[in-house]
mmCIF file of C-alpha atoms in Angstrom:
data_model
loop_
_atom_site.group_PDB
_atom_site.id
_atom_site.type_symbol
_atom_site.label_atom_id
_atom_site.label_comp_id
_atom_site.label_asym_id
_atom_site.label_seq_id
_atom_site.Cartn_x
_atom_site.Cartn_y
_atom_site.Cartn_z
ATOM 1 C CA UNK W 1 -4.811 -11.875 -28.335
ATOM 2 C CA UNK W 2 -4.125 -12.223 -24.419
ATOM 3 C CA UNK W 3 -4.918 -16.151 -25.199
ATOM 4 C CA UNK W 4 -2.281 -16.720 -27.936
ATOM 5 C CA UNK W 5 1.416 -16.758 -27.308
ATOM 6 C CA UNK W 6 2.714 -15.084 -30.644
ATOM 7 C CA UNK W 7 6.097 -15.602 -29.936
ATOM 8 C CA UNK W 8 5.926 -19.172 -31.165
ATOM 9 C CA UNK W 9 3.848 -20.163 -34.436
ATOM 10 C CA UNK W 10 0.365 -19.356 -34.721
ATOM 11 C CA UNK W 11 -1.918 -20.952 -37.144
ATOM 12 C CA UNK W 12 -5.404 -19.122 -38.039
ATOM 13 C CA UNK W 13 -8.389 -20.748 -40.160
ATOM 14 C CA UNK W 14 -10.705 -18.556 -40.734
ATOM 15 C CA UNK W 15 -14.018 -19.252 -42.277
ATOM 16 C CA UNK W 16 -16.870 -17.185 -44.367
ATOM 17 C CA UNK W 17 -20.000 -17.655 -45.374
ATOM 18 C CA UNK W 18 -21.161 -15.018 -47.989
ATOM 19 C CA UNK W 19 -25.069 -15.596 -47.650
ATOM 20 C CA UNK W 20 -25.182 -16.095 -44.188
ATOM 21 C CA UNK W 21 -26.563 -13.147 -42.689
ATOM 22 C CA UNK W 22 -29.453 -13.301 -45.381
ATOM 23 C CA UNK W 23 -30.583 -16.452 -44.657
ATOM 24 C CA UNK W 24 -30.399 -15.750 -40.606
ATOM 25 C CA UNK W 25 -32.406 -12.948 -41.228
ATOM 26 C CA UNK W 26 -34.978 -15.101 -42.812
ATOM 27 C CA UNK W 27 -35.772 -17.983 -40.143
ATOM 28 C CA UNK W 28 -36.556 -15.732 -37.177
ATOM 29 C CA UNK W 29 -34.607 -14.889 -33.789
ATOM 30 C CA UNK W 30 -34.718 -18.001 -31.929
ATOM 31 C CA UNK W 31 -33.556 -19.952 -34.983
ATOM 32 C CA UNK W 32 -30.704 -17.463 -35.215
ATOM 33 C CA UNK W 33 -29.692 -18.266 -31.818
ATOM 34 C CA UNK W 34 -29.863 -21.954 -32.054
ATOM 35 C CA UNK W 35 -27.806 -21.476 -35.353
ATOM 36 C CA UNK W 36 -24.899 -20.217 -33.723
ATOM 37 C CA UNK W 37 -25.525 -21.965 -30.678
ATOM 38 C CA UNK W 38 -24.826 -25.185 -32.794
ATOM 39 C CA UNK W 39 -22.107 -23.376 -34.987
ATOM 40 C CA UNK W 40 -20.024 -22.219 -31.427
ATOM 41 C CA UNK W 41 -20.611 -25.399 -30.003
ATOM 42 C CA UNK W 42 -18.557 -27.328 -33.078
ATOM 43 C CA UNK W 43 -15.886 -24.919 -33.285
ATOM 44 C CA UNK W 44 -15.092 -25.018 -29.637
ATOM 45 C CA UNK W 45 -14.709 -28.594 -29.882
ATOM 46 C CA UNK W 46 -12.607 -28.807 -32.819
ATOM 47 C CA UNK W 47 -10.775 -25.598 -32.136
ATOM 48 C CA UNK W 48 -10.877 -24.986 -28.266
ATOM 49 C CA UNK W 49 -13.157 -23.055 -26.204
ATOM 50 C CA UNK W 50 -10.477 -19.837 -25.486
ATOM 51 C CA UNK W 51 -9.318 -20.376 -29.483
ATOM 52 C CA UNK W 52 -12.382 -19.441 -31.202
ATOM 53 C CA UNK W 53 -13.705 -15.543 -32.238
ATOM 54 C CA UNK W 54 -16.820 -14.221 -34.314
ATOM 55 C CA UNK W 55 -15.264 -11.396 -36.557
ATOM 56 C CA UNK W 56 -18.415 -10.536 -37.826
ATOM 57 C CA UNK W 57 -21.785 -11.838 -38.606
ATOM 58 C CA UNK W 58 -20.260 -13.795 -41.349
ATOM 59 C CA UNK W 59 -16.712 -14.350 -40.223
ATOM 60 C CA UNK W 60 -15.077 -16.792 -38.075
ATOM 61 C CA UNK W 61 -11.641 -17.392 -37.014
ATOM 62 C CA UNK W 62 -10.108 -20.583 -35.020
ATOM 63 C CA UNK W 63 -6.416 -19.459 -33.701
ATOM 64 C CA UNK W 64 -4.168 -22.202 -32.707
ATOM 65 C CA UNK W 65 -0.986 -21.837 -30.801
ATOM 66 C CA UNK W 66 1.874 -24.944 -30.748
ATOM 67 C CA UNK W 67 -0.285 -27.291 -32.203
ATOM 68 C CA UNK W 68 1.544 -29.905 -35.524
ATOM 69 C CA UNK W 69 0.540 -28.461 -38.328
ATOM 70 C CA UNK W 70 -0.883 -31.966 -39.538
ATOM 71 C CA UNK W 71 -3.183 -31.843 -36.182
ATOM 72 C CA UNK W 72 -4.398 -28.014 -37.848
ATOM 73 C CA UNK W 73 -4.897 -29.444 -41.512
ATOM 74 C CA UNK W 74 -7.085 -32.373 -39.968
ATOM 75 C CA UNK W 75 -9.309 -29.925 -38.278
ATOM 76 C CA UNK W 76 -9.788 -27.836 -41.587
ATOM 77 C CA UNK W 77 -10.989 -31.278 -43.140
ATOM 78 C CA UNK W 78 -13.150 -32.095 -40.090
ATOM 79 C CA UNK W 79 -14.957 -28.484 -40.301
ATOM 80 C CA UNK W 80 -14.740 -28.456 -43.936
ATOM 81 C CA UNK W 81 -17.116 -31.936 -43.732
ATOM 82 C CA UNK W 82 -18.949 -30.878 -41.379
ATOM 83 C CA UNK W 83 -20.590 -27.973 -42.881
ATOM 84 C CA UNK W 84 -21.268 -30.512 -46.114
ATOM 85 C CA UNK W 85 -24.368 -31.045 -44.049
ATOM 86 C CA UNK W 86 -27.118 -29.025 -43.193
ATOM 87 C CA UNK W 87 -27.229 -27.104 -39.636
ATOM 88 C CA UNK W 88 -30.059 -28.978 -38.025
ATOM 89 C CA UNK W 89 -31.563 -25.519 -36.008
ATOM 90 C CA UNK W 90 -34.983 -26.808 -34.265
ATOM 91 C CA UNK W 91 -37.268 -28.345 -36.585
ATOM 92 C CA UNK W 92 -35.546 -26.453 -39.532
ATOM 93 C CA UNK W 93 -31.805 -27.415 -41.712
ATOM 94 C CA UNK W 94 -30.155 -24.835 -43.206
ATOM 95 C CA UNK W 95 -27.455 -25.563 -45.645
ATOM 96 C CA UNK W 96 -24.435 -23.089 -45.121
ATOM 97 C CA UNK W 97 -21.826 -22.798 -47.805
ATOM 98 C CA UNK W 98 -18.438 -21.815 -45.963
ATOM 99 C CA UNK W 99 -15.277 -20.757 -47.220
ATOM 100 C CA UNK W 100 -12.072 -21.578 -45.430
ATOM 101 C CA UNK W 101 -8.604 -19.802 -45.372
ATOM 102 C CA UNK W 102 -5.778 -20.495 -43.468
ATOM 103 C CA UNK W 103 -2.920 -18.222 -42.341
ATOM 104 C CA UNK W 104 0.634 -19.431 -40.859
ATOM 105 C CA UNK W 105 2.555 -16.932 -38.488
ATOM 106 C CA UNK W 106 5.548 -15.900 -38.559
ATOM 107 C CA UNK W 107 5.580 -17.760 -42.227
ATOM 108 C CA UNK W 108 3.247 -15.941 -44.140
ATOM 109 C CA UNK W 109 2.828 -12.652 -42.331
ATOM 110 C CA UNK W 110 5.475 -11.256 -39.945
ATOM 111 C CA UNK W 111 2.573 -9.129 -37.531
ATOM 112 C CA UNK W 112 -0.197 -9.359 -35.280
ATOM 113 C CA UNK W 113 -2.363 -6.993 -37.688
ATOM 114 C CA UNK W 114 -1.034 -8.083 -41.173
ATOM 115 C CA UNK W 115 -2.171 -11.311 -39.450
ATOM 116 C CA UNK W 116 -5.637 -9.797 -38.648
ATOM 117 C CA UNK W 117 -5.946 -8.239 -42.270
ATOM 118 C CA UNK W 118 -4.736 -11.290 -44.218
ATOM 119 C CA UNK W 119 -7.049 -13.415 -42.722
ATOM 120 C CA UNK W 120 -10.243 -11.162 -43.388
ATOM 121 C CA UNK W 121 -9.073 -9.956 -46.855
ATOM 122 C CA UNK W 122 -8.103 -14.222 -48.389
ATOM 123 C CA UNK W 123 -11.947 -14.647 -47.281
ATOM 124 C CA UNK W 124 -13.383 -12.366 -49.346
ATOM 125 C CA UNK W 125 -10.840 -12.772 -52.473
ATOM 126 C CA UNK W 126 -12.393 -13.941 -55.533
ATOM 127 C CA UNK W 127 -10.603 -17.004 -55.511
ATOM 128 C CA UNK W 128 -12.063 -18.094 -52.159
ATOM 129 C CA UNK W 129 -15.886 -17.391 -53.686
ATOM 130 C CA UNK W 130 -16.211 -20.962 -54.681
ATOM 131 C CA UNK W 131 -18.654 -22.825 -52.792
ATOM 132 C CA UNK W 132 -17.129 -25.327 -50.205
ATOM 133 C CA UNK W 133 -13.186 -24.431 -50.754
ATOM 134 C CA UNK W 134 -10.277 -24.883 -48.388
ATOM 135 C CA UNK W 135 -7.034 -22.583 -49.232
ATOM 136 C CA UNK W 136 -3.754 -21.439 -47.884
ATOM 137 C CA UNK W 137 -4.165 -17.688 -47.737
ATOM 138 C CA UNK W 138 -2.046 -15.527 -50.281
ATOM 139 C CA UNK W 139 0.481 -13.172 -48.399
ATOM 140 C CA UNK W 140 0.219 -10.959 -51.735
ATOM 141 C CA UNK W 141 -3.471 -10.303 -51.211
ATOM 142 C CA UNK W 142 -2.069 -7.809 -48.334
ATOM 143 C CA UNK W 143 -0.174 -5.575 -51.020
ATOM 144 C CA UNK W 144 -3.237 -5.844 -53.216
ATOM 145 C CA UNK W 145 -5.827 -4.579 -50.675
ATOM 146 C CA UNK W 146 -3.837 -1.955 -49.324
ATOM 147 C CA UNK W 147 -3.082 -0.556 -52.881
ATOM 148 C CA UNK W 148 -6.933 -0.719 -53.207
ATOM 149 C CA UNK W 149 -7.051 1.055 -49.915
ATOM 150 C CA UNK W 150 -4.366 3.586 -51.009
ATOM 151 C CA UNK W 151 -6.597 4.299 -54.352
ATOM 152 C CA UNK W 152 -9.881 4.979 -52.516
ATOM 153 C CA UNK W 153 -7.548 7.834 -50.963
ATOM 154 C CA UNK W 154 -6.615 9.199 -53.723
ATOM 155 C CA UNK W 155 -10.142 9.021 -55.101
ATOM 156 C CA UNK W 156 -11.515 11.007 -52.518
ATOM 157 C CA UNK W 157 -8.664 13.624 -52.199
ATOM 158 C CA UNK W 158 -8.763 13.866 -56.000
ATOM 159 C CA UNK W 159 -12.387 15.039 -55.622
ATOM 160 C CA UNK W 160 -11.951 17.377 -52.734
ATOM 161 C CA UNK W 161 -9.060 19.137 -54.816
ATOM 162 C CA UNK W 162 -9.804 19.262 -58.275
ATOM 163 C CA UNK W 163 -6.767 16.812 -59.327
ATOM 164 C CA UNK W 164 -8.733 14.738 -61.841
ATOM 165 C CA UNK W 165 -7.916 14.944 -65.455
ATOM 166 C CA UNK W 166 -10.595 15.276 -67.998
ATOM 167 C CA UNK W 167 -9.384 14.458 -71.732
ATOM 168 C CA UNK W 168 -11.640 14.702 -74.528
ATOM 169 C CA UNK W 169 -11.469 12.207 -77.821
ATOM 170 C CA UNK W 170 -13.063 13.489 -80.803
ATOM 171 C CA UNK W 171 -15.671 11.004 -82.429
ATOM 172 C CA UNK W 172 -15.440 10.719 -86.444
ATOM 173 C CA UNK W 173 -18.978 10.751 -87.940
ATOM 174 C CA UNK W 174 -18.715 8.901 -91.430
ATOM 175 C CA UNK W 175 -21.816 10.574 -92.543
ATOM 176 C CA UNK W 176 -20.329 13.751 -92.878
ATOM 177 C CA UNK W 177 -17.275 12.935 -92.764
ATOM 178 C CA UNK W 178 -15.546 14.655 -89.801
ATOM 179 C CA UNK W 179 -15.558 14.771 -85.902
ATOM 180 C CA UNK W 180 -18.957 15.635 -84.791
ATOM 181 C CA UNK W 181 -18.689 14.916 -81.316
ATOM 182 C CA UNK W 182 -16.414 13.530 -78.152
ATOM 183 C CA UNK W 183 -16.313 11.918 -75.201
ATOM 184 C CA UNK W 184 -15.179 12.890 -72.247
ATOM 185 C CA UNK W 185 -12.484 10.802 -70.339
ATOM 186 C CA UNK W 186 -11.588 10.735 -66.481
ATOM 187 C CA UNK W 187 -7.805 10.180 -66.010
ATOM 188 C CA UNK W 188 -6.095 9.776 -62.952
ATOM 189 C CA UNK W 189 -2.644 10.796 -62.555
ATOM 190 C CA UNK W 190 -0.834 10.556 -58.911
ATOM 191 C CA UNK W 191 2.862 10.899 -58.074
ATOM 192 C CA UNK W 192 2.831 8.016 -55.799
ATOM 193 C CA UNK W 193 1.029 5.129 -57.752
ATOM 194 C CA UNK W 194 1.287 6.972 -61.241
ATOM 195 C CA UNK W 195 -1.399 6.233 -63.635
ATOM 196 C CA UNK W 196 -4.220 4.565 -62.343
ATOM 197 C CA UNK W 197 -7.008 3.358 -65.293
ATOM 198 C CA UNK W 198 -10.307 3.599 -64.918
ATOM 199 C CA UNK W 199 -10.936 0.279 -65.631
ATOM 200 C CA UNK W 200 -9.001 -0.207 -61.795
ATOM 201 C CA UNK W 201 -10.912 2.909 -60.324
ATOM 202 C CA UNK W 202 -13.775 2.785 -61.140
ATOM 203 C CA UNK W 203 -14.746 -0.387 -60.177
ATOM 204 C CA UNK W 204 -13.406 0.465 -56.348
ATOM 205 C CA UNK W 205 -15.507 3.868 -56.520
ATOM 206 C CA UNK W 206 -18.534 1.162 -57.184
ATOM 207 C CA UNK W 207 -17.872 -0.717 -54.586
ATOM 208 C CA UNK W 208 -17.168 1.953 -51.941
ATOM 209 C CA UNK W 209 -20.013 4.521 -53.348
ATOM 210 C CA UNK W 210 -17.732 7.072 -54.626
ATOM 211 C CA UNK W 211 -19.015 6.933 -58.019
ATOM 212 C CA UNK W 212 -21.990 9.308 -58.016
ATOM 213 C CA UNK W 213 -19.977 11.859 -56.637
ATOM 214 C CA UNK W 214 -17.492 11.375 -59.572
ATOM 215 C CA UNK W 215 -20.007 11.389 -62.249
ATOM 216 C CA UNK W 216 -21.016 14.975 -60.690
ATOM 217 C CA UNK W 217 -17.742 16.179 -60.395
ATOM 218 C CA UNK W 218 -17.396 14.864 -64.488
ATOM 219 C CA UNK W 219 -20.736 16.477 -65.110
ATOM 220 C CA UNK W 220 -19.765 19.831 -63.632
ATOM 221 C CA UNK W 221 -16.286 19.796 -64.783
ATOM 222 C CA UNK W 222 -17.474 19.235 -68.893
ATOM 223 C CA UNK W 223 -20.470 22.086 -68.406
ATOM 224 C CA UNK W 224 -17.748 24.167 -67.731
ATOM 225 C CA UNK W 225 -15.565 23.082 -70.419
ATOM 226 C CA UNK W 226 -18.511 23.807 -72.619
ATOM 227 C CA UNK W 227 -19.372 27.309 -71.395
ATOM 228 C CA UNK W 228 -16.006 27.883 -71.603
ATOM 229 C CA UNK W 229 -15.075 27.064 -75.293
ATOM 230 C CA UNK W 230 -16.937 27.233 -78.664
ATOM 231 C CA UNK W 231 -17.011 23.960 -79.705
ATOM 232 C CA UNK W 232 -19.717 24.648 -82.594
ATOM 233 C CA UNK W 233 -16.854 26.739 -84.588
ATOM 234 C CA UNK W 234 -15.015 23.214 -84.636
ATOM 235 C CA UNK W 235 -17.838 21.400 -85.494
ATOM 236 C CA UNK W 236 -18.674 19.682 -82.343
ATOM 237 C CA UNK W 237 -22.188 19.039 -81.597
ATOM 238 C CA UNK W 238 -21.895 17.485 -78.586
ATOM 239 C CA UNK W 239 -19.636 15.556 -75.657
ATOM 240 C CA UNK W 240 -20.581 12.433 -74.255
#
């Protein structure tokens, strides 16, 4: 930050590599360091010595202050070509399939941490997954993740006060001819985002390890539902 003057025009590439730390972790230590010895090396050259930063083990980021925009795209095409090849580390290659994202500031983000965010969060959208792909970042990937963000909230405050919803649809048996069972159905209803489907939530609880802890809190909540209420009188064997 100290190195970049972002009171003029700031462009960012940033670049990912999804099985990167896997494969480092499989050719040994001094490999690894000869890797990213030869990976540094490039990027400095291309991108300038103070202008380069490791976000994480996977992550990359070139920042470039005043410099033509046509002078930026060429050195997205120049690393973009370059890691075509394979990473010559020692007596070893190792092909590395990188992902590249740009961001323009003040055009596409108005901040120095919307900057930040946008930059990590258009790496790991699913449309920059593809193998070898160059893209201007989407600005409306910021809303997305921080709705995302804004749901894994709720989810957890949800569990911590008792605020889910548990419905329960009745399943028709055609062998007998009426409702024999149901199936129990998390809802989630919030004033803020109103309601959120499971097909959205779920998927984030997933991803963020929530979802064990929800399937207890379902479990717990139907047990009581079926202390609580006599559902052989109605002909219900059993909930799903």
């Amino acid at each position: 930050q100290e190195s970049i003057d972002f009171n003029r025009p700031v462009f960012v590439i940033g670049l990912y590599s999804e099985p990167l730390v896997h494969i480092l972790r499989s050719i040994g230590e001094e490999n690894r360091k000869i890797f990213y010895n030869v990976i540094f090396t490039y990027l400095k050259d291309v991108g300038g010595k103070e202008n380069v930063y490791r976000l994480t083990y996977e992550k990359f980021a070139i920042l470039l202050s005043e410099v033509p925009e046509e002078e930026c795209n060429e050195i997205v095409n120049n690393l973009h070509n370059f890691f075509k090849e394979p990473v010559k580390c020692g007596n070893i290659e190792i092909s590395v399939s990188v992902n590249i994202q740009t961001v323009l500031f003040p055009q596409d983000v108005s901040n120095l941490e919307d900057l930040i965010d946008l930059t990590e969060d258009s790496l790991e959208a699913k449309s920059s997954l593809e193998d070898g792909n160059c893209f201007r970042a989407d600005p409306a990937i910021l809303d997305h993740k921080r709705r995302e963000h804004k749901i894994i909230q709720i989810l957890e405050n949800a569990m911590a006060e008792d605020s889910f919803d548990i419905v329960y649809q009745p399943i028709y048996n055609i062998d007998v001819g009426g409702y024999t069972s149901a199936e129990a159905l998390l809802r989630l209803r919030t004033e803020e985002l109103g309601d959120i489907t499971p097909d959205e939530f779920i998927p984030l609880a997933e991803k963020n390890g929530l979802v064990l802890q929800i399937g207890n809190f379902v479990f717990k909540r139907v047990c009581k539902f079926v202390a609580a209420n006599k559902r052989s009188e109605k002909g219900i064997e059993n909930i799903q």
